[in-house]
CSV table of N, CA and C in Angstrom, one decimal:
chain,number,residue,atom,x,y,z
A,14,UNK,N,27.2,55.4,2.8
A,14,UNK,CA,26.1,56.3,3.1
A,14,UNK,C,25.6,56.0,4.5
A,15,UNK,N,25.5,57.0,5.3
A,15,UNK,CA,25.0,56.9,6.7
A,15,UNK,C,23.5,57.0,6.7
A,16,UNK,N,22.9,56.7,7.8
A,16,UNK,CA,21.4,56.7,7.9
A,16,UNK,C,20.8,58.1,7.6
A,17,UNK,N,21.4,59.1,8.1
A,17,UNK,CA,20.9,60.4,7.8
A,17,UNK,C,20.9,60.7,6.3
A,18,UNK,N,21.9,60.3,5.6
A,18,UNK,CA,21.9,60.5,4.2
A,18,UNK,C,20.8,59.8,3.5
A,19,UNK,N,20.6,58.5,3.9
A,19,UNK,CA,19.5,57.7,3.4
A,19,UNK,C,18.1,58.5,3.6
A,20,UNK,N,17.9,58.9,4.8
A,20,UNK,CA,16.7,59.6,5.1
A,20,UNK,C,16.5,60.9,4.3
A,21,UNK,N,17.6,61.7,4.1
A,21,UNK,CA,17.6,62.9,3.4
A,21,UNK,C,17.2,62.6,1.9
A,22,UNK,N,17.8,61.6,1.3
A,22,UNK,CA,17.5,61.2,0.0
A,22,UNK,C,16.1,60.7,-0.2
A,23,UNK,N,15.6,60.0,0.8
A,23,UNK,CA,14.2,59.5,0.8
A,23,UNK,C,13.3,60.8,0.9
A,24,UNK,N,13.6,61.7,1.7
A,24,UNK,CA,12.8,63.0,1.8
A,24,UNK,C,12.8,63.7,0.5
A,25,UNK,N,13.8,63.8,-0.2
A,25,UNK,CA,13.9,64.4,-1.5
A,25,UNK,C,12.9,63.7,-2.5
A,26,UNK,N,12.9,62.4,-2.4
A,26,UNK,CA,12.0,61.6,-3.3
A,26,UNK,C,10.5,61.9,-3.0
A,27,UNK,N,10.2,61.9,-1.7
A,27,UNK,CA,8.8,62.1,-1.3
A,27,UNK,C,8.2,63.4,-1.7
A,28,UNK,N,9.0,64.5,-1.5
A,28,UNK,CA,8.4,65.8,-1.7
A,28,UNK,C,8.9,66.5,-3.0
A,29,UNK,N,9.8,65.8,-3.7
A,29,UNK,CA,10.3,66.5,-4.9
A,29,UNK,C,9.6,66.2,-6.2
A,30,UNK,N,10.4,65.8,-7.2
A,30,UNK,CA,9.9,65.6,-8.5
A,30,UNK,C,8.8,64.5,-8.6
A,31,UNK,N,8.9,63.5,-7.7
A,31,UNK,CA,7.9,62.5,-7.8
A,31,UNK,C,6.5,63.0,-7.4
A,32,UNK,N,6.5,63.9,-6.5
A,32,UNK,CA,5.2,64.5,-6.2
A,32,UNK,C,4.6,65.2,-7.4
A,33,UNK,N,5.5,65.9,-8.1
A,33,UNK,CA,5.1,66.6,-9.3
A,33,UNK,C,4.7,65.6,-10.4
A,34,UNK,N,5.4,64.5,-10.5
A,34,UNK,CA,5.2,63.5,-11.6
A,34,UNK,C,3.9,62.7,-11.3
A,35,UNK,N,3.7,62.3,-10.0
A,35,UNK,CA,2.6,61.4,-9.7
A,35,UNK,C,1.5,61.9,-8.9
A,36,UNK,N,1.6,63.2,-8.5
A,36,UNK,CA,0.5,63.8,-7.7
A,36,UNK,C,0.6,63.5,-6.3
A,37,UNK,N,-0.5,63.8,-5.6
A,37,UNK,CA,-0.6,63.7,-4.1
A,37,UNK,C,-0.5,62.2,-3.8
A,38,UNK,N,0.3,61.9,-2.7
A,38,UNK,CA,0.6,60.6,-2.3
A,38,UNK,C,-0.7,59.8,-2.0
A,39,UNK,N,-1.7,60.4,-1.3
A,39,UNK,CA,-2.9,59.7,-0.9
A,39,UNK,C,-3.7,59.4,-2.2
A,40,UNK,N,-3.9,60.3,-3.1
A,40,UNK,CA,-4.6,60.0,-4.3
A,40,UNK,C,-3.9,58.9,-5.1
A,41,UNK,N,-2.6,59.0,-5.3
A,41,UNK,CA,-1.9,58.0,-6.0
A,41,UNK,C,-2.1,56.6,-5.4
A,42,UNK,N,-1.9,56.5,-4.0
A,42,UNK,CA,-2.1,55.2,-3.4
A,42,UNK,C,-3.5,54.7,-3.3
A,43,UNK,N,-4.5,55.7,-3.3
A,43,UNK,CA,-5.9,55.3,-3.5
A,43,UNK,C,-6.1,54.6,-4.8
A,44,UNK,N,-5.6,55.2,-5.9
A,44,UNK,CA,-5.7,54.7,-7.2
A,44,UNK,C,-5.1,53.3,-7.3
A,45,UNK,N,-3.9,53.1,-6.8
A,45,UNK,CA,-3.2,51.8,-6.8
A,45,UNK,C,-4.0,50.8,-6.0
A,46,UNK,N,-4.5,51.2,-4.9
A,46,UNK,CA,-5.3,50.3,-4.0
A,46,UNK,C,-6.6,49.8,-4.7
A,47,UNK,N,-7.2,50.7,-5.4
A,47,UNK,CA,-8.4,50.4,-6.2
A,47,UNK,C,-8.1,49.4,-7.3
A,48,UNK,N,-7.1,49.6,-8.0
A,48,UNK,CA,-6.7,48.7,-9.1
A,48,UNK,C,-6.2,47.3,-8.5
A,49,UNK,N,-5.4,47.3,-7.5
A,49,UNK,CA,-5.0,46.1,-6.9
A,49,UNK,C,-6.1,45.3,-6.3
A,50,UNK,N,-7.1,46.0,-5.7
A,50,UNK,CA,-8.2,45.4,-5.1
A,50,UNK,C,-9.1,44.7,-6.1
A,51,UNK,N,-9.2,45.3,-7.3
A,51,UNK,CA,-9.9,44.6,-8.3
A,51,UNK,C,-9.2,43.3,-8.8
A,52,UNK,N,-7.9,43.4,-9.0
A,52,UNK,CA,-7.1,42.3,-9.4
A,52,UNK,C,-7.1,41.2,-8.4
A,53,UNK,N,-6.9,41.5,-7.1
A,53,UNK,CA,-6.8,40.6,-6.0
A,53,UNK,C,-8.1,40.1,-5.4
A,54,UNK,N,-9.2,40.8,-5.8
A,54,UNK,CA,-10.6,40.6,-5.3
A,54,UNK,C,-10.6,40.6,-3.8
A,55,UNK,N,-9.9,41.6,-3.3
A,55,UNK,CA,-9.8,41.9,-1.8
A,55,UNK,C,-9.5,43.4,-1.7
A,56,UNK,N,-10.3,44.0,-0.8
A,56,UNK,CA,-10.2,45.4,-0.6
A,56,UNK,C,-8.8,45.8,0.1
A,57,UNK,N,-8.1,46.7,-0.5
A,57,UNK,CA,-6.8,47.2,0.0
A,57,UNK,C,-7.0,48.7,0.3
A,58,UNK,N,-6.2,49.1,1.2
A,58,UNK,CA,-6.1,50.6,1.5
A,58,UNK,C,-4.9,51.2,0.9
A,59,UNK,N,-4.8,52.5,0.8
A,59,UNK,CA,-3.6,53.2,0.4
A,59,UNK,C,-2.4,52.8,1.3
A,60,UNK,N,-2.7,52.7,2.6
A,60,UNK,CA,-1.6,52.2,3.6
A,60,UNK,C,-1.1,50.9,3.2
A,61,UNK,N,-2.0,49.9,2.9
A,61,UNK,CA,-1.6,48.6,2.4
A,61,UNK,C,-0.7,48.7,1.2
A,62,UNK,N,-1.0,49.6,0.3
A,62,UNK,CA,-0.1,49.7,-0.9
A,62,UNK,C,1.3,50.2,-0.5
A,63,UNK,N,1.4,51.2,0.3
A,63,UNK,CA,2.7,51.7,0.7
A,63,UNK,C,3.5,50.6,1.4
A,64,UNK,N,2.8,49.8,2.3
A,64,UNK,CA,3.5,48.7,3.0
A,64,UNK,C,3.9,47.6,2.0
A,65,UNK,N,3.1,47.3,1.1
A,65,UNK,CA,3.5,46.3,0.1
A,65,UNK,C,4.6,46.7,-0.8
A,66,UNK,N,4.6,48.0,-1.1
A,66,UNK,CA,5.8,48.5,-1.9
A,66,UNK,C,7.1,48.5,-1.0
A,67,UNK,N,6.9,48.7,0.3
A,67,UNK,CA,8.1,48.6,1.2
A,67,UNK,C,8.6,47.1,1.2
A,68,UNK,N,7.7,46.2,1.1
A,68,UNK,CA,8.0,44.8,1.1
A,68,UNK,C,8.7,44.4,-0.2
A,69,UNK,N,8.3,45.1,-1.3
A,69,UNK,CA,9.1,44.8,-2.6
A,69,UNK,C,10.5,45.2,-2.4
A,70,UNK,N,10.8,46.3,-1.7
A,70,UNK,CA,12.1,46.8,-1.5
A,70,UNK,C,12.9,45.8,-0.6
A,71,UNK,N,12.2,45.3,0.4
A,71,UNK,CA,12.8,44.3,1.3
A,71,UNK,C,13.2,43.0,0.5
A,72,UNK,N,12.3,42.6,-0.4
A,72,UNK,CA,12.6,41.4,-1.2
A,72,UNK,C,13.8,41.7,-2.1
A,73,UNK,N,13.9,42.9,-2.6
A,73,UNK,CA,15.1,43.2,-3.5
A,73,UNK,C,16.3,43.2,-2.6
A,74,UNK,N,16.2,43.7,-1.4
A,74,UNK,CA,17.4,43.7,-0.5
A,74,UNK,C,17.9,42.3,-0.1
A,75,UNK,N,16.9,41.3,-0.2
A,75,UNK,CA,17.3,39.9,0.1
A,75,UNK,C,18.2,39.4,-1.0
A,76,UNK,N,18.2,40.0,-2.1
A,76,UNK,CA,19.0,39.6,-3.3
A,76,UNK,C,20.3,40.4,-3.3
A,77,UNK,N,20.2,41.7,-3.2
A,77,UNK,CA,21.4,42.5,-3.3
A,77,UNK,C,21.2,43.8,-2.4
A,78,UNK,N,22.2,44.1,-1.7
A,78,UNK,CA,22.2,45.3,-0.9
A,78,UNK,C,22.5,46.6,-1.6
A,79,UNK,N,21.5,47.2,-2.2
A,79,UNK,CA,21.7,48.4,-3.0
A,79,UNK,C,21.2,49.6,-2.3
A,80,UNK,N,22.0,50.7,-2.3
A,80,UNK,CA,21.6,51.9,-1.6
A,80,UNK,C,20.2,52.4,-2.0
A,81,UNK,N,20.0,52.3,-3.3
A,81,UNK,CA,18.7,52.7,-3.8
A,81,UNK,C,17.5,52.1,-3.1
A,82,UNK,N,17.6,50.8,-2.8
A,82,UNK,CA,16.5,50.0,-2.2
A,82,UNK,C,16.3,50.5,-0.7
A,83,UNK,N,17.4,50.8,0.0
A,83,UNK,CA,17.3,51.4,1.3
A,83,UNK,C,16.6,52.7,1.3
A,84,UNK,N,16.9,53.6,0.3
A,84,UNK,CA,16.3,54.9,0.2
A,84,UNK,C,14.8,54.7,-0.1
A,85,UNK,N,14.5,53.9,-1.0
A,85,UNK,CA,13.1,53.7,-1.4
A,85,UNK,C,12.3,53.1,-0.2
A,86,UNK,N,12.9,52.1,0.5
A,86,UNK,CA,12.3,51.5,1.7
A,86,UNK,C,12.0,52.6,2.7
A,87,UNK,N,12.9,53.5,3.0
A,87,UNK,CA,12.7,54.6,3.9
A,87,UNK,C,11.5,55.5,3.5
A,88,UNK,N,11.5,55.8,2.2
A,88,UNK,CA,10.5,56.6,1.6
A,88,UNK,C,9.1,56.0,1.7
A,89,UNK,N,9.0,54.7,1.4
A,89,UNK,CA,7.7,54.0,1.6
A,89,UNK,C,7.2,53.9,3.0
A,90,UNK,N,8.2,53.8,3.9
A,90,UNK,CA,7.8,53.8,5.4
A,90,UNK,C,7.3,55.1,5.8
A,91,UNK,N,7.9,56.2,5.3
A,91,UNK,CA,7.4,57.5,5.6
A,91,UNK,C,6.0,57.8,5.0
A,92,UNK,N,5.9,57.3,3.7
A,92,UNK,CA,4.6,57.5,3.1
A,92,UNK,C,3.5,56.7,3.8
A,93,UNK,N,3.8,55.5,4.2
A,93,UNK,CA,2.8,54.7,5.0
A,93,UNK,C,2.4,55.4,6.3
A,94,UNK,N,3.4,56.0,7.0
A,94,UNK,CA,3.2,56.7,8.2
A,94,UNK,C,2.3,57.9,7.9
A,95,UNK,N,2.6,58.7,6.9
A,95,UNK,CA,1.7,59.8,6.5
A,95,UNK,C,0.3,59.4,6.2
A,96,UNK,N,0.2,58.4,5.4
A,96,UNK,CA,-1.2,57.9,5.0
A,96,UNK,C,-2.0,57.4,6.2
A,97,UNK,N,-1.3,56.8,7.2
A,97,UNK,CA,-1.9,56.4,8.4
A,97,UNK,C,-2.5,57.6,9.2
A,98,UNK,N,-1.7,58.6,9.3
A,98,UNK,CA,-2.1,59.9,10.0
A,98,UNK,C,-3.2,60.6,9.2
A,99,UNK,N,-3.2,60.6,7.9
A,99,UNK,CA,-4.2,61.2,7.1
A,99,UNK,C,-5.5,60.5,7.2
A,100,UNK,N,-5.5,59.2,7.5
A,100,UNK,CA,-6.7,58.4,7.6
A,100,UNK,C,-7.4,58.5,8.9
A,101,UNK,N,-6.8,59.2,9.8
A,101,UNK,CA,-7.4,59.3,11.2
A,101,UNK,C,-8.5,60.3,11.2
């Protein structure tokens, strides 16, 4: 799989069924941030959530190089970038 294929698959994830299944990216990441903030007793932002999820993918890639993890990593990077722009 080449880089363009990875990005195309990530793009399908971001705007496709997952958007239908989980709703707006910002709302979903706001909900996760609120719950994680309570648990960690530290205020997190939706952007923090996307970056932490990207780090989960990096940790998985440290164990095994699976195409799935590269696609998800690209998707979370794109989501983090979008959330950053929406926060301005």
